Amino acid sequence: MAYSMTAKDGNYIAYVPNAVTLIRIACIPLFVLIYVITEEWHWVAGLLFGFAAATDWLDGYIARKWEVDSKFGAFLDPVADKLIVITALVLLVGSYASVWITIPAIVICARELFVSALREWMAEMNRRSIVNVSLVGKVKTAIQMIAIFALLCNPVDIDLPLVIAGIVLLYIATLMTIWSMVVLLRAAWPDLMPFRE
């Protein structure tokens, strides 16, 4: 998605989607601080993460409703998404110290790096539209956010039912992460072939 930073004719409302995205980024150090202070406040950190995740839908909704568009917004929005997800996964890996959390976290982070590099490469070839976000990617993101939210909100106890549910959802998101990466790679493959005519 992309937003407008144009304020022609006093249309300062066009700044709102980017402001919402910046709020999402500003939430990151706050929910990290709350999470590491004490385990009793994990639910507060989880709620703050949930709020930040919800703003991803909100800024997109505002941008579509008001039909605002900009390169800065198109750059900022996915960066904010990746920052908040990777930060949350690092927190969870550190606090749980469990292979059941570490494996999907590594896969998800690796996929994000790979897809970011792929999109940058395709953009240089003026073929960025081939690797746009798909429906699979959107569903994956939603499940991923719910999983992380569940894991952040609860005490660090891998035997708790809600924690187990969060881990199951995290693995579902991981499988969808791999699936969406394969879909993007297949779409981009003809342009990546070394001897493409």
CSV table of C-alpha atoms in Angstrom, one decimal, residues 8-167:
chain,number,residue,atom,x,y,z
A,8,LYS,CA,-1.7,20.8,-1.6
A,9,ASP,CA,-4.7,23.1,-1.1
A,10,GLY,CA,-4.4,22.6,2.7
A,11,ASN,CA,-5.1,18.8,2.4
A,12,TYR,CA,-3.1,18.0,5.5
A,13,ILE,CA,-5.3,14.9,6.1
A,14,ALA,CA,-3.1,13.2,3.6
A,15,TYR,CA,-0.5,12.9,6.3
A,16,VAL,CA,-2.6,10.7,8.5
A,17,PRO,CA,-1.8,7.3,7.1
A,18,ASN,CA,2.0,7.9,7.4
A,19,ALA,CA,1.5,9.3,10.9
A,20,VAL,CA,-0.3,6.1,11.9
A,21,THR,CA,2.6,4.1,10.5
A,22,LEU,CA,5.1,6.2,12.5
A,23,ILE,CA,3.0,5.5,15.6
A,24,ARG,CA,3.4,1.8,14.9
A,25,ILE,CA,7.1,2.2,14.8
A,26,ALA,CA,7.1,4.3,18.0
A,27,CYS,CA,5.3,1.5,19.8
A,28,ILE,CA,8.2,-0.9,19.3
A,29,PRO,CA,10.6,0.4,22.0
A,30,LEU,CA,7.7,0.9,24.4
A,31,PHE,CA,6.4,-2.7,24.2
A,32,VAL,CA,9.9,-4.0,24.4
A,33,LEU,CA,10.6,-2.0,27.6
A,34,ILE,CA,7.3,-3.1,29.2
A,35,TYR,CA,7.9,-6.8,28.2
A,36,VAL,CA,11.4,-6.9,29.8
A,37,ILE,CA,10.6,-5.0,33.0
A,38,THR,CA,8.5,-7.8,34.6
A,39,GLU,CA,6.6,-10.9,33.5
A,40,GLU,CA,3.5,-9.6,35.3
A,41,TRP,CA,3.3,-6.9,32.6
A,42,HIS,CA,3.6,-9.2,29.6
A,43,TRP,CA,-0.1,-8.8,28.9
A,44,VAL,CA,0.4,-5.0,28.7
A,45,ALA,CA,3.2,-5.5,26.1
A,46,GLY,CA,1.0,-7.9,24.2
A,47,LEU,CA,-1.9,-5.4,24.1
A,48,LEU,CA,0.5,-2.7,22.9
A,49,PHE,CA,1.8,-5.1,20.2
A,50,GLY,CA,-1.9,-5.9,19.3
A,51,PHE,CA,-2.6,-2.1,19.0
A,52,ALA,CA,0.5,-1.7,16.8
A,53,ALA,CA,-0.6,-4.6,14.6
A,54,ALA,CA,-4.1,-3.1,14.2
A,55,THR,CA,-2.6,0.1,13.0
A,56,ASP,CA,-1.3,-1.8,10.0
A,57,TRP,CA,-4.9,-2.4,8.9
A,58,LEU,CA,-5.9,1.1,9.9
A,59,ASP,CA,-3.3,3.0,7.8
A,60,GLY,CA,-4.2,0.9,4.8
A,61,TYR,CA,-7.9,1.5,5.3
A,62,ILE,CA,-7.4,5.2,5.5
A,63,ALA,CA,-5.1,5.3,2.5
A,64,ARG,CA,-7.7,3.3,0.4
A,65,LYS,CA,-10.7,5.3,1.6
A,66,TRP,CA,-9.1,8.7,0.9
A,67,GLU,CA,-7.2,7.5,-2.1
A,68,VAL,CA,-3.9,8.9,-1.0
A,69,ASP,CA,-0.6,7.6,-2.4
A,70,SER,CA,3.1,8.2,-2.0
A,71,LYS,CA,6.5,6.5,-2.4
A,72,PHE,CA,7.4,7.3,1.2
A,73,GLY,CA,4.3,5.5,2.5
A,74,ALA,CA,5.0,2.5,0.2
A,75,PHE,CA,8.5,2.3,1.7
A,76,LEU,CA,7.6,3.0,5.3
A,77,ASP,CA,4.7,0.6,5.8
A,78,PRO,CA,6.5,-2.7,5.1
A,79,VAL,CA,9.5,-1.5,7.1
A,80,ALA,CA,7.3,-0.9,10.1
A,81,ASP,CA,5.7,-4.4,9.7
A,82,LYS,CA,9.0,-6.1,9.6
A,83,LEU,CA,10.5,-4.2,12.5
A,84,ILE,CA,7.6,-5.0,14.8
A,85,VAL,CA,7.4,-8.7,13.9
A,86,ILE,CA,11.2,-9.3,14.1
A,87,THR,CA,11.5,-7.4,17.4
A,88,ALA,CA,8.7,-9.4,18.9
A,89,LEU,CA,10.2,-12.7,17.7
A,90,VAL,CA,13.6,-11.8,19.2
A,91,LEU,CA,11.8,-11.1,22.5
A,92,LEU,CA,10.0,-14.4,22.4
A,93,VAL,CA,13.1,-16.4,21.5
A,94,GLY,CA,15.0,-14.8,24.4
A,95,SER,CA,12.3,-15.3,27.0
A,96,TYR,CA,11.2,-18.8,26.1
A,97,ALA,CA,14.6,-20.2,25.1
A,98,SER,CA,12.9,-23.0,23.4
A,99,VAL,CA,13.6,-24.7,20.1
A,100,TRP,CA,9.8,-24.7,19.5
A,101,ILE,CA,9.9,-20.9,19.3
A,102,THR,CA,13.4,-20.5,17.8
A,103,ILE,CA,12.8,-22.6,14.7
A,104,PRO,CA,9.8,-20.7,13.3
A,105,ALA,CA,11.3,-17.4,14.4
A,106,ILE,CA,14.4,-18.1,12.3
A,107,VAL,CA,12.3,-19.2,9.3
A,108,ILE,CA,10.1,-16.1,9.5
A,109,CYS,CA,13.0,-13.7,9.8
A,110,ALA,CA,15.0,-15.4,7.0
A,111,ARG,CA,12.0,-15.2,4.7
A,112,GLU,CA,11.5,-11.5,5.5
A,113,LEU,CA,15.1,-10.8,4.5
A,114,PHE,CA,14.9,-13.0,1.4
A,115,VAL,CA,11.6,-11.4,0.2
A,116,SER,CA,12.9,-7.9,0.9
A,117,ALA,CA,16.0,-8.5,-1.2
A,118,LEU,CA,13.9,-10.1,-3.9
A,119,ARG,CA,11.6,-7.1,-4.1
A,120,GLU,CA,14.5,-4.7,-4.2
A,121,TRP,CA,16.1,-6.7,-7.0
A,122,MET,CA,12.8,-6.7,-9.0
A,123,ALA,CA,12.3,-3.0,-8.4
A,124,GLU,CA,15.7,-2.3,-10.0
A,125,MET,CA,14.5,-4.3,-13.0
A,126,ASN,CA,11.2,-2.3,-13.1
A,127,ARG,CA,9.4,-5.5,-12.3
A,128,ARG,CA,8.3,-4.8,-8.7
A,129,SER,CA,4.6,-5.4,-9.4
A,130,ILE,CA,5.3,-9.1,-10.0
A,131,VAL,CA,6.2,-9.6,-6.3
A,132,ASN,CA,3.5,-7.5,-4.7
A,133,VAL,CA,1.8,-8.7,-1.6
A,134,SER,CA,-0.6,-11.6,-2.3
A,135,LEU,CA,-3.7,-12.9,-0.5
A,136,VAL,CA,-1.6,-15.7,1.0
A,137,GLY,CA,0.8,-13.1,2.3
A,138,LYS,CA,-2.0,-11.1,4.0
A,139,VAL,CA,-3.5,-14.2,5.6
A,140,LYS,CA,0.0,-15.3,6.8
A,141,THR,CA,0.5,-11.9,8.3
A,142,ALA,CA,-2.8,-12.0,10.2
A,143,ILE,CA,-2.1,-15.5,11.6
A,144,GLN,CA,1.4,-14.5,12.5
A,145,MET,CA,0.3,-11.4,14.4
A,146,ILE,CA,-2.4,-13.4,16.3
A,147,ALA,CA,0.3,-16.0,17.2
A,148,ILE,CA,2.8,-13.4,18.5
A,149,PHE,CA,0.0,-11.6,20.4
A,150,ALA,CA,-1.0,-14.8,22.2
A,151,LEU,CA,2.6,-15.6,23.1
A,152,LEU,CA,3.4,-12.0,24.3
A,153,CYS,CA,0.3,-11.7,26.4
A,154,ASN,CA,0.8,-14.9,28.5
A,155,PRO,CA,3.4,-15.9,31.1
A,156,VAL,CA,6.5,-17.7,29.8
A,157,ASP,CA,5.2,-21.2,30.3
A,158,ILE,CA,5.2,-23.5,27.3
A,159,ASP,CA,2.6,-25.8,28.9
A,160,LEU,CA,-0.2,-23.2,29.1
A,161,PRO,CA,-3.1,-23.9,26.7
A,162,LEU,CA,-3.0,-20.3,25.2
A,163,VAL,CA,0.8,-20.5,24.8
A,164,ILE,CA,0.4,-23.9,23.0
A,165,ALA,CA,-2.3,-22.4,20.8
A,166,GLY,CA,0.1,-19.5,20.0
A,167,ILE,CA,2.9,-21.9,19.1
